[in-house]
PDB file of N, CA and C in Angstrom:
ATOM      1  N   ASP A 190     -17.452  16.776  14.489  1.00  0.00           N
ATOM      2  CA  ASP A 190     -17.202  17.978  14.732  1.00  0.00           C
ATOM      3  C   ASP A 190     -15.885  18.150  14.670  1.00  0.00           C
ATOM      4  N   ALA A 191     -15.033  18.955  13.525  1.00  0.00           N
ATOM      5  CA  ALA A 191     -13.703  19.075  13.628  1.00  0.00           C
ATOM      6  C   ALA A 191     -13.121  20.051  14.764  1.00  0.00           C
ATOM      7  N   ARG A 192     -14.276  20.771  15.322  1.00  0.00           N
ATOM      8  CA  ARG A 192     -13.774  21.840  16.157  1.00  0.00           C
ATOM      9  C   ARG A 192     -13.238  21.177  17.708  1.00  0.00           C
ATOM     10  N   LEU A 193     -12.114  22.579  18.400  1.00  0.00           N
ATOM     11  CA  LEU A 193     -11.352  21.292  19.503  1.00  0.00           C
ATOM     12  C   LEU A 193     -12.190  22.737  20.414  1.00  0.00           C
ATOM     13  N   THR A 194     -12.211  22.234  21.725  1.00  0.00           N
ATOM     14  CA  THR A 194     -12.650  22.641  23.097  1.00  0.00           C
ATOM     15  C   THR A 194     -11.580  23.612  23.546  1.00  0.00           C
ATOM     16  N   LYS A 195     -11.824  24.415  24.418  1.00  0.00           N
ATOM     17  CA  LYS A 195     -10.440  25.440  24.558  1.00  0.00           C
ATOM     18  C   LYS A 195      -9.253  24.830  25.630  1.00  0.00           C
ATOM     19  N   LYS A 196     -10.217  23.639  26.442  1.00  0.00           N
ATOM     20  CA  LYS A 196      -9.239  22.608  26.859  1.00  0.00           C
ATOM     21  C   LYS A 196      -8.534  21.749  25.812  1.00  0.00           C
ATOM     22  N   GLU A 197      -9.150  21.028  25.091  1.00  0.00           N
ATOM     23  CA  GLU A 197      -8.371  20.098  23.682  1.00  0.00           C
ATOM     24  C   GLU A 197      -6.985  20.850  22.729  1.00  0.00           C
ATOM     25  N   HIS A 198      -7.838  22.673  22.789  1.00  0.00           N
ATOM     26  CA  HIS A 198      -7.079  23.532  21.831  1.00  0.00           C
ATOM     27  C   HIS A 198      -5.210  23.922  22.495  1.00  0.00           C
ATOM     28  N   LYS A 199      -5.847  23.880  23.835  1.00  0.00           N
ATOM     29  CA  LYS A 199      -4.726  24.238  25.258  1.00  0.00           C
ATOM     30  C   LYS A 199      -3.751  22.558  25.101  1.00  0.00           C
ATOM     31  N   GLU A 200      -3.967  21.588  25.113  1.00  0.00           N
ATOM     32  CA  GLU A 200      -3.644  20.387  25.132  1.00  0.00           C
ATOM     33  C   GLU A 200      -3.186  20.221  23.895  1.00  0.00           C
ATOM     34  N   GLU A 201      -3.614  20.685  22.666  1.00  0.00           N
ATOM     35  CA  GLU A 201      -2.509  20.656  21.325  1.00  0.00           C
ATOM     36  C   GLU A 201      -1.563  21.240  21.279  1.00  0.00           C
ATOM     37  N   LYS A 202      -1.622  22.470  21.737  1.00  0.00           N
ATOM     38  CA  LYS A 202      -0.279  23.467  21.503  1.00  0.00           C
ATOM     39  C   LYS A 202       0.125  23.234  22.539  1.00  0.00           C
ATOM     40  N   GLN A 203       0.025  22.536  23.945  1.00  0.00           N
ATOM     41  CA  GLN A 203       0.985  22.075  24.706  1.00  0.00           C
ATOM     42  C   GLN A 203       1.988  20.624  24.021  1.00  0.00           C
ATOM     43  N   LYS A 204       1.324  19.958  23.532  1.00  0.00           N
ATOM     44  CA  LYS A 204       1.901  18.734  22.729  1.00  0.00           C
ATOM     45  C   LYS A 204       3.038  19.315  22.031  1.00  0.00           C
ATOM     46  N   ASP A 205       2.726  19.914  20.981  1.00  0.00           N
ATOM     47  CA  ASP A 205       3.638  21.326  20.302  1.00  0.00           C
ATOM     48  C   ASP A 205       4.774  21.348  20.555  1.00  0.00           C
ATOM     49  N   LYS A 206       4.465  22.144  21.864  1.00  0.00           N
ATOM     50  CA  LYS A 206       5.740  22.330  22.950  1.00  0.00           C
ATOM     51  C   LYS A 206       6.806  21.755  23.253  1.00  0.00           C
ATOM     52  N   GLU A 207       6.280  20.538  23.355  1.00  0.00           N
ATOM     53  CA  GLU A 207       6.975  19.613  24.161  1.00  0.00           C
ATOM     54  C   GLU A 207       8.175  18.985  23.459  1.00  0.00           C
ATOM     55  N   PRO A 208       9.201  18.868  24.207  1.00  0.00           N
ATOM     56  CA  PRO A 208      10.383  18.247  23.544  1.00  0.00           C
ATOM     57  C   PRO A 208      10.014  16.783  22.767  1.00  0.00           C
ATOM     58  N   GLY A 209      10.817  16.055  21.761  1.00  0.00           N
ATOM     59  CA  GLY A 209      10.260  14.863  21.763  1.00  0.00           C
ATOM     60  C   GLY A 209       9.352  14.435  20.705  1.00  0.00           C
ATOM     61  N   ILE A 210       8.284  15.247  20.993  1.00  0.00           N
ATOM     62  CA  ILE A 210       7.081  15.060  20.431  1.00  0.00           C
ATOM     63  C   ILE A 210       6.936  15.854  19.144  1.00  0.00           C
ATOM     64  N   GLU A 211       6.780  15.488  18.132  1.00  0.00           N
ATOM     65  CA  GLU A 211       7.198  16.137  16.887  1.00  0.00           C
ATOM     66  C   GLU A 211       6.274  15.704  15.619  1.00  0.00           C
ATOM     67  N   LYS A 212       5.473  16.862  15.271  1.00  0.00           N
ATOM     68  CA  LYS A 212       4.326  16.631  14.262  1.00  0.00           C
ATOM     69  C   LYS A 212       4.918  16.781  12.746  1.00  0.00           C
ATOM     70  N   ILE A 213       5.041  15.552  12.253  1.00  0.00           N
ATOM     71  CA  ILE A 213       5.740  15.980  10.632  1.00  0.00           C
ATOM     72  C   ILE A 213       4.781  15.759   9.977  1.00  0.00           C
ATOM     73  N   TYR A 214       4.202  16.875   8.991  1.00  0.00           N
ATOM     74  CA  TYR A 214       3.188  17.015   7.971  1.00  0.00           C
ATOM     75  C   TYR A 214       3.210  16.876   6.900  1.00  0.00           C
ATOM     76  N   ARG A 215       2.974  15.894   5.728  1.00  0.00           N
ATOM     77  CA  ARG A 215       3.496  15.645   4.447  1.00  0.00           C
ATOM     78  C   ARG A 215       2.018  15.523   3.381  1.00  0.00           C
ATOM     79  N   PRO A 216       2.362  16.255   2.540  1.00  0.00           N
ATOM     80  CA  PRO A 216       1.281  16.056   1.330  1.00  0.00           C
ATOM     81  C   PRO A 216       1.181  14.620   1.086  1.00  0.00           C
ATOM     82  N   ILE A 217      -0.676  14.737   0.929  1.00  0.00           N
ATOM     83  CA  ILE A 217      -0.756  13.368   0.769  1.00  0.00           C
ATOM     84  C   ILE A 217      -1.603  13.515  -1.062  1.00  0.00           C
ATOM     85  N   PRO A 218      -0.909  12.104  -1.711  1.00  0.00           N
ATOM     86  CA  PRO A 218      -1.232  12.597  -2.898  1.00  0.00           C
ATOM     87  C   PRO A 218      -3.029  12.297  -3.130  1.00  0.00           C
ATOM     88  N   ASP A 219      -3.163  12.802  -4.117  1.00  0.00           N
ATOM     89  CA  ASP A 219      -4.666  12.639  -4.137  1.00  0.00           C
ATOM     90  C   ASP A 219      -4.795  11.540  -5.328  1.00  0.00           C
ATOM     91  N   GLU A 220      -3.792  11.102  -6.250  1.00  0.00           N
ATOM     92  CA  GLU A 220      -4.092  10.416  -7.175  1.00  0.00           C
ATOM     93  C   GLU A 220      -2.999   9.021  -6.987  1.00  0.00           C
ATOM     94  N   ASP A 221      -3.339   8.189  -7.993  1.00  0.00           N
ATOM     95  CA  ASP A 221      -2.267   6.932  -7.943  1.00  0.00           C
ATOM     96  C   ASP A 221      -0.448   7.571  -8.311  1.00  0.00           C
ATOM     97  N   PHE A 222       0.471   7.100  -8.063  1.00  0.00           N
ATOM     98  CA  PHE A 222       1.678   7.177  -8.275  1.00  0.00           C
ATOM     99  C   PHE A 222       2.546   5.988  -8.693  1.00  0.00           C
ATOM    100  N   GLU A 223       3.717   6.142  -8.881  1.00  0.00           N
ATOM    101  CA  GLU A 223       4.498   5.203  -9.389  1.00  0.00           C
ATOM    102  C   GLU A 223       5.322   5.778  -8.549  1.00  0.00           C
ATOM    103  N   ILE A 224       6.653   4.956  -8.309  1.00  0.00           N
ATOM    104  CA  ILE A 224       8.039   5.037  -7.510  1.00  0.00           C
ATOM    105  C   ILE A 224       9.287   4.879  -8.936  1.00  0.00           C
ATOM    106  N   ILE A 225       9.894   5.939  -9.134  1.00  0.00           N
ATOM    107  CA  ILE A 225      11.521   5.866  -9.924  1.00  0.00           C
ATOM    108  C   ILE A 225      12.003   5.809  -9.187  1.00  0.00           C
ATOM    109  N   PRO A 226      13.017   4.986  -9.154  1.00  0.00           N
ATOM    110  CA  PRO A 226      14.025   4.325  -8.315  1.00  0.00           C
ATOM    111  C   PRO A 226      15.374   5.404  -8.907  1.00  0.00           C
ATOM    112  N   LEU A 227      15.885   6.257  -8.243  1.00  0.00           N
ATOM    113  CA  LEU A 227      17.078   6.681  -8.377  1.00  0.00           C
ATOM    114  C   LEU A 227      18.209   6.108  -7.776  1.00  0.00           C
ATOM    115  N   GLY A 228      19.251   5.551  -8.428  1.00  0.00           N
ATOM    116  CA  GLY A 228      20.729   4.873  -8.277  1.00  0.00           C
ATOM    117  C   GLY A 228      20.273   3.509  -8.050  1.00  0.00           C
ATOM    118  N   GLU A 229      21.083   2.875  -6.771  1.00  0.00           N
ATOM    119  CA  GLU A 229      21.119   1.564  -7.161  1.00  0.00           C
ATOM    120  C   GLU A 229      20.659   1.016  -5.043  1.00  0.00           C
ATOM    121  N   ASP A 230      20.378   2.400  -4.448  1.00  0.00           N
ATOM    122  CA  ASP A 230      19.624   2.116  -3.399  1.00  0.00           C
ATOM    123  C   ASP A 230      18.278   1.963  -3.271  1.00  0.00           C
ATOM    124  N   PRO A 231      17.369   1.549  -2.970  1.00  0.00           N
ATOM    125  CA  PRO A 231      15.870   0.982  -3.338  1.00  0.00           C
ATOM    126  C   PRO A 231      15.303   1.967  -2.286  1.00  0.00           C
ATOM    127  N   THR A 232      15.449   2.347  -1.136  1.00  0.00           N
ATOM    128  CA  THR A 232      15.042   3.883  -0.639  1.00  0.00           C
ATOM    129  C   THR A 232      15.152   4.831  -1.037  1.00  0.00           C
ATOM    130  N   LYS A 233      15.856   5.049  -2.169  1.00  0.00           N
ATOM    131  CA  LYS A 233      15.940   6.192  -2.987  1.00  0.00           C
ATOM    132  C   LYS A 233      15.317   6.470  -3.948  1.00  0.00           C
ATOM    133  N   GLY A 234      14.028   7.042  -3.915  1.00  0.00           N
ATOM    134  CA  GLY A 234      13.160   7.213  -5.370  1.00  0.00           C
ATOM    135  C   GLY A 234      12.432   8.387  -5.018  1.00  0.00           C
ATOM    136  N   ILE A 235      11.742   8.742  -6.443  1.00  0.00           N
ATOM    137  CA  ILE A 235      11.006   9.833  -6.653  1.00  0.00           C
ATOM    138  C   ILE A 235       9.936   9.063  -6.703  1.00  0.00           C
ATOM    139  N   LYS A 236       8.282  10.201  -6.086  1.00  0.00           N
ATOM    140  CA  LYS A 236       6.987   9.824  -6.803  1.00  0.00           C
ATOM    141  C   LYS A 236       6.730  10.696  -7.896  1.00  0.00           C
ATOM    142  N   ILE A 237       5.565   9.673  -9.204  1.00  0.00           N
ATOM    143  CA  ILE A 237       5.183  10.810  -9.996  1.00  0.00           C
ATOM    144  C   ILE A 237       3.918  10.303 -10.285  1.00  0.00           C
ATOM    145  N   ASP A 238       3.295  11.280 -10.551  1.00  0.00           N
ATOM    146  CA  ASP A 238       1.653  10.730 -10.996  1.00  0.00           C
ATOM    147  C   ASP A 238       1.836   9.539 -12.072  1.00  0.00           C
ATOM    148  N   ALA A 239       1.299   8.314 -11.457  1.00  0.00           N
ATOM    149  CA  ALA A 239       1.064   7.498 -12.764  1.00  0.00           C
ATOM    150  C   ALA A 239      -0.310   7.669 -13.871  1.00  0.00           C
ATOM    151  N   GLY A 240      -0.857   8.528 -13.364  1.00  0.00           N
ATOM    152  CA  GLY A 240      -1.807   9.080 -14.647  1.00  0.00           C
ATOM    153  C   GLY A 240      -0.949  10.098 -15.793  1.00  0.00           C
ATOM    154  N   LEU A 241       0.273  10.363 -15.705  1.00  0.00           N
ATOM    155  CA  LEU A 241       0.610  10.540 -16.951  1.00  0.00           C
ATOM    156  C   LEU A 241       0.796  10.031 -17.865  1.00  0.00           C
ATOM    157  N   PRO A 242       1.215  11.012 -18.728  1.00  0.00           N
ATOM    158  CA  PRO A 242       1.329   9.888 -20.377  1.00  0.00           C
ATOM    159  C   PRO A 242       2.468   9.350 -20.588  1.00  0.00           C
ATOM    160  N   ASP A 243       2.560   8.168 -21.096  1.00  0.00           N
ATOM    161  CA  ASP A 243       3.960   7.375 -20.994  1.00  0.00           C
ATOM    162  C   ASP A 243       4.911   8.044 -21.627  1.00  0.00           C
ATOM    163  N   LEU A 244       4.819   9.125 -22.473  1.00  0.00           N
ATOM    164  CA  LEU A 244       6.381   9.607 -23.173  1.00  0.00           C
ATOM    165  C   LEU A 244       6.586  10.661 -22.113  1.00  0.00           C
ATOM    166  N   VAL A 245       5.731  11.188 -21.451  1.00  0.00           N
ATOM    167  CA  VAL A 245       6.077  12.315 -20.569  1.00  0.00           C
ATOM    168  C   VAL A 245       6.576  11.653 -19.313  1.00  0.00           C
ATOM    169  N   LYS A 246       6.186  10.449 -18.752  1.00  0.00           N
ATOM    170  CA  LYS A 246       7.132   9.411 -17.703  1.00  0.00           C
ATOM    171  C   LYS A 246       8.385   9.295 -18.159  1.00  0.00           C
ATOM    172  N   LYS A 247       8.431   8.754 -19.383  1.00  0.00           N
ATOM    173  CA  LYS A 247       9.575   7.893 -19.769  1.00  0.00           C
ATOM    174  C   LYS A 247      10.395   9.586 -19.848  1.00  0.00           C
ATOM    175  N   GLN A 248      10.112  10.606 -20.327  1.00  0.00           N
ATOM    176  CA  GLN A 248      10.737  12.006 -20.064  1.00  0.00           C
ATOM    177  C   GLN A 248      11.016  12.276 -18.660  1.00  0.00           C
ATOM    178  N   LEU A 249      10.639  12.354 -18.125  1.00  0.00           N
ATOM    179  CA  LEU A 249      10.794  12.662 -16.634  1.00  0.00           C
ATOM    180  C   LEU A 249      11.309  11.524 -15.846  1.00  0.00           C
ATOM    181  N   GLU A 250      11.322  10.764 -15.792  1.00  0.00           N
ATOM    182  CA  GLU A 250      12.189   9.203 -15.533  1.00  0.00           C
ATOM    183  C   GLU A 250      13.632   9.761 -15.900  1.00  0.00           C
ATOM    184  N   ALA A 251      14.261   9.777 -17.010  1.00  0.00           N
ATOM    185  CA  ALA A 251      15.254  10.245 -18.003  1.00  0.00           C
ATOM    186  C   ALA A 251      15.821  11.402 -17.190  1.00  0.00           C
ATOM    187  N   CYS A 252      15.131  12.542 -17.222  1.00  0.00           N
ATOM    188  CA  CYS A 252      15.330  13.526 -16.936  1.00  0.00           C
ATOM    189  C   CYS A 252      15.825  13.616 -14.808  1.00  0.00           C
ATOM    190  N   LEU A 253      15.109  12.635 -14.107  1.00  0.00           N
ATOM    191  CA  LEU A 253      15.285  12.454 -12.521  1.00  0.00           C
ATOM    192  C   LEU A 253      16.443  11.785 -12.677  1.00  0.00           C
ATOM    193  N   LYS A 254      16.841  10.791 -13.196  1.00  0.00           N
ATOM    194  CA  LYS A 254      18.249   9.727 -12.967  1.00  0.00           C
ATOM    195  C   LYS A 254      19.232  10.605 -13.917  1.00  0.00           C
ATOM    196  N   GLN A 255      19.126  11.259 -14.661  1.00  0.00           N
ATOM    197  CA  GLN A 255      20.394  12.198 -15.593  1.00  0.00           C
ATOM    198  C   GLN A 255      20.799  13.159 -14.035  1.00  0.00           C
ATOM    199  N   ASN A 256      20.055  13.552 -13.308  1.00  0.00           N
ATOM    200  CA  ASN A 256      20.110  14.726 -12.316  1.00  0.00           C
ATOM    201  C   ASN A 256      20.155  13.987 -10.727  1.00  0.00           C
ATOM    202  N   ASP A 257      20.359  13.252 -10.517  1.00  0.00           N
ATOM    203  CA  ASP A 257      19.871  12.219  -9.622  1.00  0.00           C
ATOM    204  C   ASP A 257      20.696  12.811  -8.587  1.00  0.00           C
ATOM    205  N   GLU A 258      22.179  13.638  -8.889  1.00  0.00           N
ATOM    206  CA  GLU A 258      23.205  13.647  -8.173  1.00  0.00           C
ATOM    207  C   GLU A 258      22.553  14.682  -7.204  1.00  0.00           C
ATOM    208  N   LEU A 259      21.366  15.724  -7.519  1.00  0.00           N
ATOM    209  CA  LEU A 259      21.028  16.763  -7.275  1.00  0.00           C
ATOM    210  C   LEU A 259      20.088  17.028  -5.988  1.00  0.00           C
ATOM    211  N   PHE A 260      19.401  15.402  -5.827  1.00  0.00           N
ATOM    212  CA  PHE A 260      18.947  15.207  -4.700  1.00  0.00           C
ATOM    213  C   PHE A 260      19.622  15.198  -3.172  1.00  0.00           C
ATOM    214  N   ALA A 261      19.314  15.419  -2.121  1.00  0.00           N
ATOM    215  CA  ALA A 261      19.903  15.179  -1.272  1.00  0.00           C
ATOM    216  C   ALA A 261      18.412  14.358  -0.048  1.00  0.00           C
ATOM    217  N   TRP A 262      18.993  12.986   0.024  1.00  0.00           N
ATOM    218  CA  TRP A 262      18.229  12.015   1.096  1.00  0.00           C
ATOM    219  C   TRP A 262      18.444  12.487   2.743  1.00  0.00           C
ATOM    220  N   SER A 263      19.151  13.383   2.748  1.00  0.00           N
ATOM    221  CA  SER A 263      19.288  13.850   4.412  1.00  0.00           C
ATOM    222  C   SER A 263      19.822  15.081   4.483  1.00  0.00           C
ATOM    223  N   ALA A 264      19.946  15.632   5.572  1.00  0.00           N
ATOM    224  CA  ALA A 264      20.400  16.906   6.243  1.00  0.00           C
ATOM    225  C   ALA A 264      21.927  16.954   5.892  1.00  0.00           C
ATOM    226  N   ALA A 265      22.589  15.865   6.428  1.00  0.00           N
ATOM    227  CA  ALA A 265      24.092  15.952   6.385  1.00  0.00           C
ATOM    228  C   ALA A 265      24.206  16.027   4.383  1.00  0.00           C
ATOM    229  N   GLU A 266      23.534  15.671   3.693  1.00  0.00           N
ATOM    230  CA  GLU A 266      23.706  16.085   2.419  1.00  0.00           C
ATOM    231  C   GLU A 266      23.914  17.385   1.762  1.00  0.00           C
ATOM    232  N   MET A 267      23.050  18.226   2.478  1.00  0.00           N
ATOM    233  CA  MET A 267      23.045  19.648   2.372  1.00  0.00           C
ATOM    234  C   MET A 267      23.689  20.454   2.826  1.00  0.00           C
ATOM    235  N   PRO A 268      24.712  20.954   1.877  1.00  0.00           N
ATOM    236  CA  PRO A 268      25.709  22.236   2.354  1.00  0.00           C
ATOM    237  C   PRO A 268      25.012  23.307   3.483  1.00  0.00           C
ATOM    238  N   GLY A 269      25.837  23.485   4.315  1.00  0.00           N
ATOM    239  CA  GLY A 269      25.373  24.780   5.307  1.00  0.00           C
ATOM    240  C   GLY A 269      23.832  24.679   6.045  1.00  0.00           C
ATOM    241  N   ILE A 270      23.726  22.971   6.089  1.00  0.00           N
ATOM    242  CA  ILE A 270      22.333  22.780   7.086  1.00  0.00           C
ATOM    243  C   ILE A 270      23.229  22.050   8.026  1.00  0.00           C
ATOM    244  N   ASP A 271      22.583  22.254   9.466  1.00  0.00           N
ATOM    245  CA  ASP A 271      22.981  21.299  10.432  1.00  0.00           C
ATOM    246  C   ASP A 271      22.552  20.413  10.581  1.00  0.00           C
ATOM    247  N   PRO A 272      23.140  19.204  10.241  1.00  0.00           N
ATOM    248  CA  PRO A 272      22.199  17.783  10.163  1.00  0.00           C
ATOM    249  C   PRO A 272      21.979  17.180  11.118  1.00  0.00           C
ATOM    250  N   GLU A 273      21.991  17.962  12.565  1.00  0.00           N
ATOM    251  CA  GLU A 273      20.924  17.548  13.743  1.00  0.00           C
ATOM    252  C   GLU A 273      19.976  18.318  14.072  1.00  0.00           C
TER     253      GLU A 273
END
């Protein structure tokens, strides 16, 4: 049963308010994917659907690599955003 009791719900809300405890929600891919590396840093890559047609993959990869300077990998790289 996915429902929470009132006590459990209250505990969950309290966890959300506690400093240092931060929930990070990320989308979960529903298909297989592959990573297109951008630049020489192996940690910088973009996930794309592995089921895309080969021509689309090649075009998408070329576009991503051509525009890799547009991606921000941290808050410090985003103008106007506090890096903290």
